[in-house]
Short mmCIF file of C-alpha atoms and ligand atoms in Angstrom, two decimals:
data_model
loop_
_atom_site.label_atom_id
_atom_site.label_comp_id
_atom_site.label_asym_id
_atom_site.label_seq_id
_atom_site.Cartn_x
_atom_site.Cartn_y
_atom_site.Cartn_z
CA ALA X 3 0.00 -0.16 0.20
CA ALA X 4 0.98 3.51 -0.83
CA VAL X 5 2.49 5.48 2.23
CA ALA X 6 1.00 8.93 2.73
CA PRO X 7 3.73 11.62 2.85
CA ALA X 8 4.92 12.43 6.27
CA LEU X 9 2.85 15.11 8.10
CA THR X 10 4.76 18.08 9.29
CA ALA X 11 2.83 20.76 11.67
CA VAL X 12 4.27 24.49 11.53
CA LYS X 13 3.34 26.20 14.81
CA ALA X 14 3.33 30.07 15.44
CA ALA X 15 1.94 32.47 17.97
CA HIS X 16 1.07 34.63 14.76
CA TRP X 17 0.12 34.49 11.22
CA ILE X 18 -0.82 36.94 8.53
CA ASP X 19 -3.81 36.24 6.46
CA THR X 20 -2.87 37.90 3.16
CA GLU X 21 -6.19 36.90 1.55
CA SER X 22 -8.40 38.87 4.12
CA GLY X 23 -5.65 41.27 5.03
CA ARG X 24 -5.85 40.36 8.82
CA GLU X 25 -3.26 39.41 11.43
CA ARG X 26 -4.54 36.15 13.49
CA GLY X 27 -2.82 33.49 15.44
CA PRO X 28 -1.75 31.30 17.00
CA VAL X 29 -1.84 28.95 14.42
CA VAL X 30 -0.78 25.23 13.29
CA VAL X 31 -0.30 24.83 9.48
CA LEU X 32 -0.26 21.14 8.40
CA VAL X 33 1.90 20.28 5.38
CA GLN X 34 2.09 17.04 3.63
CA GLY X 35 4.27 16.83 0.64
CA GLU X 36 4.43 20.08 -0.96
CA ARG X 37 1.13 21.34 -0.10
CA ILE X 38 -0.84 22.96 2.88
CA THR X 39 -3.34 20.73 3.76
CA ALA X 40 -4.80 22.41 6.74
CA VAL X 41 -4.57 25.65 8.62
CA ASN X 42 -5.53 25.44 12.08
CA GLU X 43 -6.29 28.30 14.58
CA GLY X 44 -5.11 27.37 17.91
CA THR X 45 -2.29 25.40 19.02
CA ALA X 46 -3.38 21.71 18.79
CA VAL X 47 -0.51 19.44 16.79
CA PRO X 48 -1.93 16.11 15.62
CA ALA X 49 -0.31 13.03 17.06
CA GLY X 50 2.31 11.43 14.86
CA ALA X 51 3.14 14.93 13.11
CA LYS X 52 6.56 16.31 13.02
CA LEU X 53 6.48 19.51 14.77
CA VAL X 54 8.22 22.65 13.75
CA ASP X 55 7.73 25.18 16.81
CA LEU X 56 8.47 28.90 15.71
CA GLY X 57 7.51 29.78 18.88
CA ASP X 58 6.43 33.46 19.02
CA ALA X 59 7.33 34.26 15.55
CA THR X 60 4.94 35.59 12.86
CA LEU X 61 4.44 33.44 9.85
CA LEU X 62 3.50 34.48 6.55
CA PRO X 63 3.48 32.89 3.12
CA GLY X 64 6.58 32.87 1.20
CA LEU X 65 7.15 36.33 -0.29
CA ILE X 66 6.92 37.24 -4.14
CA ASP X 67 9.12 39.67 -6.20
CA VAL X 68 7.63 40.19 -9.49
CA HIS X 69 10.63 42.14 -10.88
CA VAL X 70 14.20 40.51 -10.59
CA HIS X 71 17.08 39.74 -12.71
CA LEU X 72 18.97 36.82 -11.13
CA THR X 73 21.74 36.48 -13.58
CA SER X 74 23.70 39.21 -12.21
CA ASP X 75 24.17 42.03 -9.55
CA PRO X 76 26.56 44.45 -8.32
CA THR X 77 28.36 42.04 -6.09
CA THR X 78 29.19 39.82 -9.05
CA GLY X 79 30.58 41.91 -11.65
CA THR X 80 34.31 43.18 -11.91
CA GLY X 81 33.21 46.34 -10.32
CA ASN X 82 33.36 48.52 -13.37
CA TYR X 83 30.69 49.10 -15.97
CA TYR X 84 32.79 49.06 -19.06
CA GLN X 85 35.03 46.04 -17.83
CA ASP X 86 31.79 44.32 -17.14
CA ALA X 87 30.39 44.83 -20.52
CA LEU X 88 33.62 43.93 -22.34
CA THR X 89 34.72 40.82 -20.37
CA LEU X 90 31.56 39.06 -18.71
CA ASP X 91 29.59 36.86 -20.90
CA VAL X 92 26.43 34.77 -20.42
CA ILE X 93 28.44 31.84 -19.18
CA ASP X 94 29.42 33.69 -16.36
CA ASP X 95 25.90 34.73 -15.72
CA ALA X 96 24.88 31.38 -15.82
CA VAL X 97 27.54 30.28 -13.32
CA ILE X 98 26.54 32.97 -10.59
CA ALA X 99 22.87 32.47 -10.88
CA PRO X 100 22.34 29.72 -8.83
CA THR X 101 24.27 31.74 -6.04
CA LEU X 102 21.67 34.64 -6.58
CA ALA X 103 18.78 32.34 -6.50
CA LYS X 104 19.61 30.85 -3.23
CA ARG X 105 20.14 34.34 -1.68
CA THR X 106 16.89 35.27 -2.92
CA LEU X 107 15.39 32.13 -1.58
CA ASP X 108 17.18 32.73 1.87
CA ALA X 109 15.67 36.18 2.00
CA GLY X 110 12.12 34.74 1.96
CA PHE X 111 11.10 35.11 -1.44
CA THR X 112 10.02 31.74 -2.65
CA THR X 113 8.59 33.13 -5.92
CA VAL X 114 10.04 35.45 -8.50
CA ARG X 115 9.11 36.60 -11.91
CA ASN X 116 12.43 37.28 -13.63
CA VAL X 117 11.64 39.86 -16.38
CA GLY X 118 14.94 39.64 -18.59
CA ALA X 119 17.94 37.68 -18.78
CA PRO X 120 20.65 36.96 -21.51
CA GLY X 121 20.87 33.79 -23.54
CA TYR X 122 17.91 31.99 -21.83
CA VAL X 123 19.91 31.48 -18.76
CA ASP X 124 16.49 32.10 -16.84
CA VAL X 125 14.92 29.17 -18.59
CA SER X 126 17.74 26.89 -17.60
CA LEU X 127 17.66 28.34 -13.98
CA ARG X 128 13.82 27.88 -13.54
CA ASN X 129 14.03 24.26 -14.80
CA ALA X 130 17.01 23.16 -12.43
CA ILE X 131 15.05 24.74 -9.60
CA ASP X 132 11.73 23.13 -10.69
CA ARG X 133 13.25 19.62 -10.77
CA GLY X 134 15.02 20.07 -7.36
CA LEU X 135 18.56 20.07 -8.75
CA ILE X 136 19.32 23.37 -6.98
CA PRO X 137 17.86 25.53 -4.49
CA GLY X 138 16.06 28.58 -5.51
CA PRO X 139 12.68 30.12 -5.66
CA ARG X 140 9.63 29.48 -7.92
CA MET X 141 10.45 31.30 -11.19
CA LEU X 142 8.27 32.74 -13.96
CA VAL X 143 10.69 33.72 -16.74
CA ALA X 144 10.47 36.35 -19.56
CA THR X 145 13.68 35.17 -21.47
CA VAL X 146 14.81 38.05 -23.59
CA PRO X 147 13.18 41.28 -23.56
CA LEU X 148 11.83 43.15 -26.51
CA GLY X 149 12.92 46.47 -27.56
CA SER X 150 13.42 48.96 -30.32
CA THR X 151 16.81 49.36 -32.04
CA GLY X 152 18.77 51.79 -29.91
CA GLY X 153 16.48 51.33 -26.90
CA HIS X 154 16.56 49.94 -23.48
CA ALA X 155 17.02 46.50 -24.55
CA ASP X 156 19.61 47.14 -27.18
CA ASP X 157 22.91 46.31 -25.18
CA THR X 158 24.89 47.76 -27.97
CA THR X 159 23.83 51.26 -27.67
CA GLY X 160 26.50 53.53 -26.81
CA PHE X 161 29.30 51.04 -27.92
CA SER X 162 31.47 51.13 -30.83
CA PRO X 163 29.88 49.75 -33.92
CA ASP X 164 33.16 47.65 -34.31
CA ILE X 165 32.48 45.73 -31.21
CA THR X 166 30.17 42.52 -31.80
CA PHE X 167 27.92 41.42 -29.14
CA GLY X 168 26.69 37.69 -29.22
CA GLY X 169 23.61 36.07 -28.15
CA PRO X 170 20.28 36.27 -28.79
CA THR X 171 19.00 39.88 -28.97
CA GLY X 172 15.52 41.16 -28.00
CA VAL X 173 15.81 43.97 -30.61
CA ALA X 174 12.71 43.94 -32.93
CA ASP X 175 11.38 46.65 -35.10
CA GLY X 176 8.06 46.76 -36.70
CA VAL X 177 4.60 44.65 -36.11
CA ASP X 178 5.74 41.77 -37.99
CA ALA X 179 9.26 41.53 -36.16
CA VAL X 180 7.83 42.08 -32.75
CA ARG X 181 5.25 39.24 -33.34
CA ALA X 182 8.07 36.86 -34.62
CA ARG X 183 10.24 37.80 -31.45
CA VAL X 184 7.61 36.95 -28.96
CA ARG X 185 7.00 33.71 -30.84
CA GLU X 186 10.69 33.01 -30.42
CA ASP X 187 10.53 33.82 -26.64
CA VAL X 188 7.39 31.48 -26.29
CA LYS X 189 9.38 28.84 -28.04
CA ARG X 190 12.39 29.20 -25.87
CA GLY X 191 10.38 28.75 -22.72
CA ALA X 192 9.20 32.17 -21.70
CA ASP X 193 6.28 32.18 -19.10
CA VAL X 194 5.65 35.99 -19.66
CA ILE X 195 6.81 38.50 -22.05
CA LYS X 196 8.71 41.60 -21.25
CA PHE X 197 9.01 44.53 -23.49
CA MET X 198 10.53 48.06 -23.27
CA ALA X 199 7.82 50.63 -23.62
CA SER X 200 9.95 53.43 -22.93
CA ALA X 201 13.66 54.50 -22.45
CA GLY X 202 15.57 53.57 -19.35
CA VAL X 203 17.83 54.72 -16.68
CA LEU X 204 20.41 51.98 -17.20
CA SER X 205 21.11 52.19 -20.68
CA ASN X 206 22.76 54.72 -22.97
CA GLU X 207 19.95 56.15 -25.11
CA ALA X 208 19.55 60.11 -24.13
CA SER X 209 15.80 60.00 -22.79
CA VAL X 210 14.69 58.31 -19.55
CA GLY X 211 11.02 58.43 -20.55
CA ALA X 212 10.38 58.68 -24.33
CA PRO X 213 8.15 55.81 -26.01
CA GLN X 214 10.50 53.37 -27.71
CA TYR X 215 7.69 51.66 -29.59
CA THR X 216 4.58 52.89 -31.52
CA GLN X 217 1.08 52.01 -30.16
CA ALA X 218 0.82 49.53 -33.38
CA GLU X 219 3.93 47.65 -32.07
CA MET X 220 2.84 47.74 -28.40
CA ASP X 221 -0.58 46.38 -29.64
CA ALA X 222 1.04 43.71 -31.77
CA ILE X 223 3.28 42.29 -28.75
CA VAL X 224 0.49 42.05 -26.35
CA ASP X 225 -1.94 40.42 -28.74
CA GLU X 226 0.62 38.02 -30.02
CA ALA X 227 1.72 37.21 -26.30
CA HIS X 228 -1.95 36.63 -25.03
CA ARG X 229 -2.81 34.67 -27.94
CA TRP X 230 0.22 32.29 -26.64
CA GLY X 231 -1.56 32.43 -23.28
CA LYS X 232 1.27 34.89 -21.78
CA LYS X 233 1.02 37.74 -19.75
CA VAL X 234 2.86 41.07 -20.59
CA ALA X 235 5.11 43.27 -18.70
CA ALA X 236 6.13 46.55 -20.08
CA HIS X 237 9.17 48.53 -18.86
CA ALA X 238 7.96 52.22 -18.96
CA HIS X 239 9.02 55.31 -17.07
CA GLY X 240 7.42 58.17 -19.29
CA ALA X 241 3.87 59.17 -18.90
CA GLU X 242 3.01 58.55 -22.60
CA ALA X 243 4.66 55.37 -22.91
CA ILE X 244 2.82 54.06 -19.66
CA LYS X 245 -0.55 54.97 -21.30
CA MET X 246 0.39 53.59 -24.60
CA ALA X 247 1.34 50.22 -22.91
CA ILE X 248 -1.77 50.28 -20.95
CA ARG X 249 -3.85 50.98 -23.86
CA ALA X 250 -2.21 47.89 -25.63
CA GLY X 251 -3.31 45.88 -22.72
CA VAL X 252 -0.17 44.82 -20.82
CA ASP X 253 -0.87 43.07 -17.56
CA SER X 254 1.74 45.32 -15.84
CA VAL X 255 3.58 48.14 -15.92
CA GLU X 256 7.30 48.10 -14.40
CA HIS X 257 8.81 51.26 -12.77
CA CYS X 258 5.84 53.71 -13.64
CA SER X 259 7.98 56.86 -12.74
CA PHE X 260 6.39 59.54 -14.33
CA ILE X 261 2.75 58.19 -14.69
CA ASP X 262 0.24 61.16 -14.70
CA ALA X 263 -3.46 61.49 -13.51
CA GLU X 264 -4.72 59.90 -16.77
CA GLY X 265 -2.35 56.93 -16.48
CA LEU X 266 -3.44 56.06 -13.16
CA LYS X 267 -7.21 56.56 -14.24
CA LEU X 268 -6.45 54.29 -17.26
CA ALA X 269 -4.74 51.57 -15.22
CA LYS X 270 -7.71 51.59 -12.64
CA GLN X 271 -10.12 51.21 -15.39
CA ARG X 272 -8.01 48.33 -17.23
CA GLY X 273 -7.03 46.60 -13.84
CA THR X 274 -3.27 46.93 -15.15
CA TYR X 275 -0.88 46.40 -12.10
CA LEU X 276 1.72 49.04 -11.66
CA ASP X 277 4.78 48.00 -10.23
CA PHE X 278 6.96 50.55 -8.60
CA ASP X 279 10.76 49.68 -7.82
CA ILE X 280 11.12 52.25 -5.23
CA TYR X 281 14.21 51.10 -3.19
CA ASN X 282 16.24 51.17 -6.31
CA ASP X 283 17.11 54.81 -6.32
CA ASP X 284 18.92 54.70 -2.87
CA TYR X 285 21.32 52.19 -4.16
CA ILE X 286 22.10 53.72 -7.56
CA LEU X 287 22.65 57.12 -6.25
CA ALA X 288 24.91 55.59 -3.35
CA GLU X 289 27.04 53.07 -5.49
CA TYR X 290 26.71 53.46 -9.00
CA ALA X 291 29.25 56.12 -9.64
CA LYS X 292 32.10 54.17 -8.06
CA LEU X 293 30.99 51.28 -10.31
CA GLY X 294 32.05 53.57 -13.21
CA THR X 295 28.65 53.83 -14.54
CA PRO X 296 28.52 56.38 -17.31
CA PRO X 297 27.51 59.86 -15.63
CA ALA X 298 24.46 60.26 -17.98
CA GLN X 299 22.96 57.40 -16.64
CA ILE X 300 23.23 58.58 -12.99
CA ALA X 301 21.95 61.93 -14.14
CA LYS X 302 18.80 60.07 -15.56
CA GLU X 303 18.23 58.44 -12.32
CA LYS X 304 18.24 61.62 -10.68
CA LEU X 305 15.28 62.52 -12.87
CA VAL X 306 12.99 59.63 -12.00
CA GLY X 307 14.09 58.69 -8.49
CA ARG X 308 12.21 61.38 -6.20
CA VAL X 309 9.10 61.67 -8.70
CA GLN X 310 8.76 57.99 -8.75
CA ARG X 311 8.16 57.91 -5.15
CA GLU X 312 5.91 60.60 -5.27
CA ASN X 313 3.98 58.96 -7.91
CA PHE X 314 3.87 55.62 -5.86
CA ARG X 315 2.17 57.44 -3.09
CA LYS X 316 -0.56 59.01 -5.69
CA ALA X 317 -0.94 55.29 -6.98
CA VAL X 318 -1.51 54.00 -3.42
CA GLN X 319 -4.20 56.88 -2.87
CA ALA X 320 -5.97 55.99 -6.09
CA GLY X 321 -6.20 52.60 -4.98
CA GLU X 322 -4.43 50.96 -7.99
CA LYS X 323 -3.44 47.29 -8.01
CA MET X 324 0.27 47.05 -7.16
CA ALA X 325 2.46 44.26 -6.82
CA PHE X 326 6.06 44.31 -5.00
CA ALA X 327 8.72 44.63 -7.76
CA THR X 328 12.33 45.78 -6.67
CA ASP X 329 14.29 45.17 -9.95
CA ALA X 330 16.91 43.46 -7.70
CA GLY X 331 20.07 42.58 -9.81
CA VAL X 332 20.38 46.56 -10.01
CA TYR X 333 21.25 46.10 -6.25
CA PRO X 334 22.19 42.78 -4.48
CA HIS X 335 19.83 39.87 -4.35
CA GLY X 336 18.81 39.28 -0.93
CA TRP X 337 18.14 42.62 -0.08
CA ASN X 338 14.66 42.63 -1.66
CA GLY X 339 12.83 43.02 1.51
CA LYS X 340 14.46 46.51 2.08
CA GLN X 341 11.78 47.72 -0.27
CA PHE X 342 9.12 47.03 2.12
CA ALA X 343 10.09 50.04 4.69
CA LYS X 344 10.18 52.29 1.67
CA MET X 345 6.51 51.44 0.67
CA VAL X 346 5.48 52.13 3.83
CA GLN X 347 7.46 55.41 4.03
CA TRP X 348 5.60 56.37 0.79
CA GLY X 349 2.14 55.73 1.89
CA MET X 350 1.00 52.13 2.02
CA THR X 351 0.10 50.35 5.31
CA PRO X 352 2.44 47.62 6.26
CA MET X 353 -0.53 45.03 5.41
CA GLN X 354 -0.82 46.75 2.00
CA ALA X 355 3.07 46.28 1.49
CA ILE X 356 2.72 42.48 2.48
CA GLN X 357 -0.35 42.00 0.42
CA SER X 358 1.60 43.47 -2.78
CA ALA X 359 4.29 40.83 -1.88
CA THR X 360 1.83 37.85 -1.46
CA TRP X 361 -1.84 37.68 -2.37
CA ASN X 362 -1.66 40.42 -4.84
CA ALA X 363 1.74 39.48 -6.49
CA ALA X 364 0.19 36.16 -7.03
CA ASP X 365 -2.84 37.77 -8.84
CA LEU X 366 -0.74 39.50 -11.21
CA LEU X 367 1.38 35.97 -11.91
CA GLY X 368 -1.93 34.05 -12.44
CA TRP X 369 -0.91 32.06 -9.56
CA ARG X 370 -3.34 32.38 -6.74
CA ASP X 371 -3.91 28.51 -6.96
CA ARG X 372 -0.29 27.99 -5.99
CA VAL X 373 1.01 30.76 -3.75
CA GLY X 374 0.59 34.10 -2.01
CA ALA X 375 -1.36 32.97 1.09
CA ILE X 376 -1.32 30.37 3.86
CA LYS X 377 -4.25 28.39 2.55
CA PRO X 378 -5.07 24.53 1.98
CA GLY X 379 -4.35 23.41 -1.59
CA LEU X 380 -1.43 25.95 -1.98
CA TYR X 381 2.18 25.21 -1.94
CA ALA X 382 3.56 24.94 1.60
CA ASP X 383 5.87 28.24 0.85
CA LEU X 384 6.15 29.69 4.47
CA VAL X 385 8.44 32.20 6.05
CA ALA X 386 8.70 33.49 9.57
CA VAL X 387 10.22 36.53 11.21
CA LYS X 388 10.74 37.68 14.74
CA GLY X 389 8.34 40.49 15.95
CA ASP X 390 5.40 42.02 14.28
CA PRO X 391 5.88 43.19 10.64
CA LEU X 392 2.48 44.86 10.84
CA LYS X 393 4.10 47.24 13.59
CA ASP X 394 7.70 47.41 11.90
CA VAL X 395 7.66 46.08 8.48
CA SER X 396 11.34 46.18 8.30
CA ALA X 397 11.39 42.88 10.30
CA LEU X 398 10.82 41.25 6.77
CA GLU X 399 14.45 42.22 6.05
CA HIS X 400 15.22 39.36 8.63
CA VAL X 401 13.47 36.22 7.74
CA ASP X 402 14.59 33.50 10.09
CA PHE X 403 12.66 30.43 8.68
CA VAL X 404 11.95 29.73 5.06
CA MET X 405 10.11 26.31 3.71
CA LYS X 406 9.50 26.02 0.11
CA GLY X 407 7.28 23.30 -1.03
CA GLY X 408 7.17 21.66 2.28
CA SER X 409 11.01 21.45 2.48
CA VAL X 410 12.97 23.66 4.92
CA ASP X 411 15.35 26.06 3.13
CA LYS X 412 16.52 27.70 6.15
CA THR X 413 15.71 27.72 9.89
CA ASP X 414 18.45 29.90 11.37
CA ALA X 415 17.62 32.56 13.88
CA THR X 416 21.14 34.17 13.59
CA ALA X 417 21.46 34.47 9.90
CA ARG X 418 21.46 37.90 8.25
N1 LIG K 30 16.11 48.87 -14.78
C1 LIG K 30 15.60 50.19 -14.45
C2 LIG K 30 16.06 51.13 -15.55
O1 LIG K 30 17.16 51.16 -15.90
C3 LIG K 30 16.03 50.55 -13.21
C4 LIG K 30 15.48 52.15 -12.88
C5 LIG K 30 15.91 52.33 -11.61
N2 LIG K 30 15.58 53.59 -10.91
C6 LIG K 30 14.46 53.70 -10.14
N3 LIG K 30 14.33 54.88 -9.79
N4 LIG K 30 13.64 52.95 -10.18
O2 LIG K 30 15.34 51.94 -16.34
#
């Protein structure tokens, strides 16, 4: 006869019900195999269950970051922008990616959306994690982001035309070419499609917000991706590009820096997620000049940093759908949780910030049947912190316990 998988009981004094937005407790969460089978109020532990007693800790569902790039970060480069560009290749990215995935998981992020990686490294990383070969978060991956010639996805901009860059490129111009490029990403294993609707900060085009695709191109990307059953994330800083992307029907806008009143209204009407990476500015302004980043890029950061935070506040006040998105990779992986305090500083309640990284992020990913809450049937992705994150959300910067799919990744009260 088949033996039922062992029963584990995870017990904690407090837990956050991210679906209803309430703090409750005490709780005993029953886990069998990869899934949660029961969430019992109280302290009763069934006979025969293996007990994981987290004492006075607060238990939350595993955290979700919908905007990361697990193939690099400032700790993995040579320390110099041009040196990195000229000496690191896709194999360097592939070698380091598992380490960055592990740092992310250890920080309590059990699910991430990787919105851009070179050479399909993200596909291989996702697959190795899913097969249980290496530890890491659940991943949805975008593979190679689409962008116009000379735009934010065109890594050759600003370099001599004599230099040859290898590997697949997401550069595609015109409605036929962008449709073909979406199909190529899907063919290679993309779960989601990412495109650059506007100019960016950390790239060498002059603008930081100008639209980089026509409305027809954006419409074609979204139509094609949705026809293949893939959601679409659009990078956009500029007000016009944000509105064009929303009108095209994207599922989320990333960055959103200069979103205006009309953009907020459109997003609300369409139910578009707005993903603001509002921790980034601190790190870029503190560290990037030392890394030899071209001064023009740092000047662009100064144009977006503060206004992005002000517009984050407006988006919160307008009641927009918002998901937790850090752009980790621009800053060190594992630091993802530092953005929670920023989000509270700029207008969210701690519960709203937590929901943005759990139940609401799961909605954007289309994964509410898997992650985002402590609920029977979902994956047993659980994290615990000391103290009450609803009083001080920075408690989420120090996650002491991480379980993913019923397996304990980390249980170390002293780590980090
Ligand atoms: N990847 C983004 C870009 O280069 C990072 C923007 C970071 N700045 C910010 N204030 N969020 O455009």
